[in-house]
XYZ file of C-alpha atoms in Angstrom:
198
model
C 260.327 245.635 133.867
C 257.353 245.243 136.203
C 259.568 245.214 139.278
C 258.984 247.901 141.886
C 262.254 249.674 141.058
C 260.455 251.227 138.109
C 258.100 254.102 138.733
C 254.348 253.883 138.263
C 254.478 255.462 134.816
C 256.969 252.902 133.446
C 255.087 250.041 135.076
C 251.827 251.197 133.495
C 253.358 251.387 130.017
C 254.792 247.891 130.447
C 251.509 246.576 131.852
C 249.545 248.103 128.981
C 251.817 246.309 126.494
C 251.355 243.003 128.332
C 247.574 243.335 128.503
C 247.301 244.455 124.871
C 249.319 241.469 123.692
C 246.966 239.169 125.581
C 243.555 240.850 125.315
C 243.825 243.430 122.531
C 243.306 247.155 122.837
C 239.521 247.087 123.096
C 239.485 244.740 126.079
C 242.313 246.507 127.901
C 240.883 249.084 130.259
C 242.736 251.813 132.073
C 241.742 250.357 135.440
C 243.078 246.967 134.335
C 246.404 248.581 133.482
C 246.626 250.350 136.845
C 245.803 247.123 138.697
C 248.305 245.080 136.679
C 250.993 247.700 137.321
C 250.173 248.022 141.011
C 249.749 251.754 140.489
C 247.123 254.067 141.990
C 244.197 254.574 139.617
C 244.419 258.309 140.105
C 247.894 258.321 138.611
C 246.552 257.390 135.172
C 245.257 260.865 134.438
C 248.409 262.415 135.851
C 250.805 260.391 133.684
C 248.566 259.989 130.638
C 246.508 263.159 130.193
C 245.776 261.990 126.638
C 243.892 259.032 128.103
C 243.869 255.529 126.736
C 245.085 256.568 123.295
C 248.264 258.047 124.759
C 248.854 254.999 126.955
C 248.318 252.570 124.073
C 250.620 254.542 121.792
C 253.326 254.618 124.451
C 252.933 250.879 125.051
C 253.293 250.241 121.314
C 256.378 252.476 121.194
C 257.867 250.592 124.149
C 257.192 247.248 122.442
C 258.927 248.336 119.243
C 262.007 249.482 121.151
C 262.008 246.259 123.188
C 261.912 244.114 120.035
C 264.711 246.172 118.523
C 266.895 245.763 121.613
C 266.349 242.003 121.606
C 268.141 241.726 118.258
C 271.496 242.478 119.888
C 270.876 239.817 122.536
C 269.936 237.255 119.909
C 273.133 238.008 117.983
C 275.286 237.739 121.102
C 273.896 234.273 121.792
C 274.724 232.914 118.325
C 277.882 230.804 118.048
C 278.235 231.731 114.380
C 276.167 234.746 113.351
C 274.087 234.027 110.261
C 270.813 235.515 109.036
C 269.076 232.151 109.459
C 270.321 231.929 113.047
C 269.027 235.391 113.852
C 265.609 234.575 112.435
C 265.559 231.241 114.271
C 266.323 233.057 117.541
C 263.559 235.583 116.899
C 261.078 232.758 116.333
C 262.403 230.654 119.220
C 261.412 233.356 121.688
C 257.779 232.792 120.663
C 258.075 229.016 120.348
C 259.418 228.783 123.896
C 256.712 231.065 125.256
C 253.953 229.082 123.586
C 255.359 225.724 124.678
C 255.717 226.811 128.305
C 252.924 229.352 128.839
C 250.335 228.571 126.185
C 249.086 230.605 123.255
C 247.318 233.423 125.085
C 249.507 236.323 123.963
C 250.857 237.766 120.749
C 252.761 240.829 119.673
C 251.374 244.042 121.217
C 252.319 246.053 118.123
C 250.340 243.731 115.862
C 247.385 243.745 118.258
C 247.339 247.524 118.415
C 247.681 247.779 114.649
C 244.672 245.551 114.096
C 242.584 247.257 116.781
C 243.530 250.895 116.306
C 245.210 251.711 113.016
C 241.961 252.858 111.430
C 240.924 255.010 114.396
C 243.306 257.846 113.712
C 246.743 258.806 112.504
C 248.385 258.761 115.941
C 247.768 255.030 116.467
C 248.851 254.148 112.944
C 251.981 256.287 113.252
C 252.878 254.728 116.608
C 252.548 251.229 115.131
C 254.579 252.155 112.040
C 257.291 253.697 114.222
C 257.359 250.591 116.431
C 257.856 248.317 113.439
C 260.599 250.667 112.172
C 262.296 250.516 115.588
C 262.392 246.741 115.170
C 263.276 246.607 111.453
C 266.223 248.953 111.821
C 268.257 246.758 114.182
C 267.402 243.634 112.158
C 268.639 245.308 108.966
C 271.809 246.497 110.736
C 272.436 242.975 112.003
C 272.017 241.559 108.506
C 274.444 244.112 107.107
C 276.933 243.150 109.805
C 276.646 239.529 108.671
C 277.466 240.374 105.064
C 274.082 241.150 103.500
C 274.256 244.190 101.231
C 272.756 247.351 102.699
C 270.439 247.567 99.686
C 268.972 244.160 100.489
C 269.089 244.196 104.305
C 266.099 246.512 104.801
C 263.820 244.452 102.563
C 264.930 241.204 104.218
C 264.297 242.714 107.658
C 260.759 243.524 106.526
C 260.378 239.978 105.210
C 261.637 238.461 108.468
C 259.373 240.528 110.708
C 256.258 240.191 108.583
C 256.826 236.440 108.276
C 257.318 236.130 112.021
C 254.179 238.151 112.756
C 252.137 235.940 110.423
C 253.526 232.788 112.020
C 252.678 234.129 115.482
C 249.070 234.691 114.417
C 248.803 231.247 112.856
C 250.398 229.557 115.874
C 247.873 231.223 118.175
C 244.977 230.254 115.923
C 246.151 226.636 115.595
C 247.442 226.433 119.170
C 250.522 224.816 117.710
C 254.094 226.040 117.168
C 254.216 224.404 113.723
C 253.891 227.709 111.805
C 256.910 229.075 113.681
C 259.092 226.041 113.062
C 257.984 225.926 109.419
C 258.915 229.529 108.644
C 262.324 229.061 110.265
C 263.023 226.002 108.117
C 261.775 227.572 104.897
C 263.102 231.117 105.228
C 266.522 230.271 106.667
C 268.191 229.181 103.395
C 266.863 232.232 101.545
C 268.252 234.533 104.212
C 271.661 232.881 104.237
C 271.837 233.023 100.437
C 271.726 236.824 100.687
C 275.113 236.966 102.394
C 277.736 238.295 100.008
C 280.886 236.141 100.341
C 283.966 237.972 101.569
C 286.594 238.504 98.872
């Protein structure tokens, strides 16, 4: 995403998401975003006339869409699609990052929610929409694997909220144990929700 083929606006949204996931909203300055994106500082006001709030909300929106799109990739990589396999793949993305790059970054949507949700409705709505953009594809994937539509949405919420909690704990402990634990414990429950074909 940060490659030069993308315009300055797209690079700044991506950079904002990367900096927020590492430093939080409060410590992410507009100048930092421009520098990270390799964009002229003067372009910030041009592309984001709503200032930092607009940029943060767009970064959160981007992150929700990105997480939602990843679901299809995770499914495509599974030999035998199963709810437990999907959840394991979602967690493995974080486990691999933490084992190779350290525990410096988390989910930008969670970071923005913690930092901004109480500041105004726009930030809260952007975070809620980002989680919905992630939950929807997870629920659709579960339905495609044989989970009833009535149960898929609640299990998608369970999977994402469990993953987010494990990410926070892994960062705090500087250990991937919370991620591996939730995969082991939640997997059987998820697979038990599949309705056998008749």
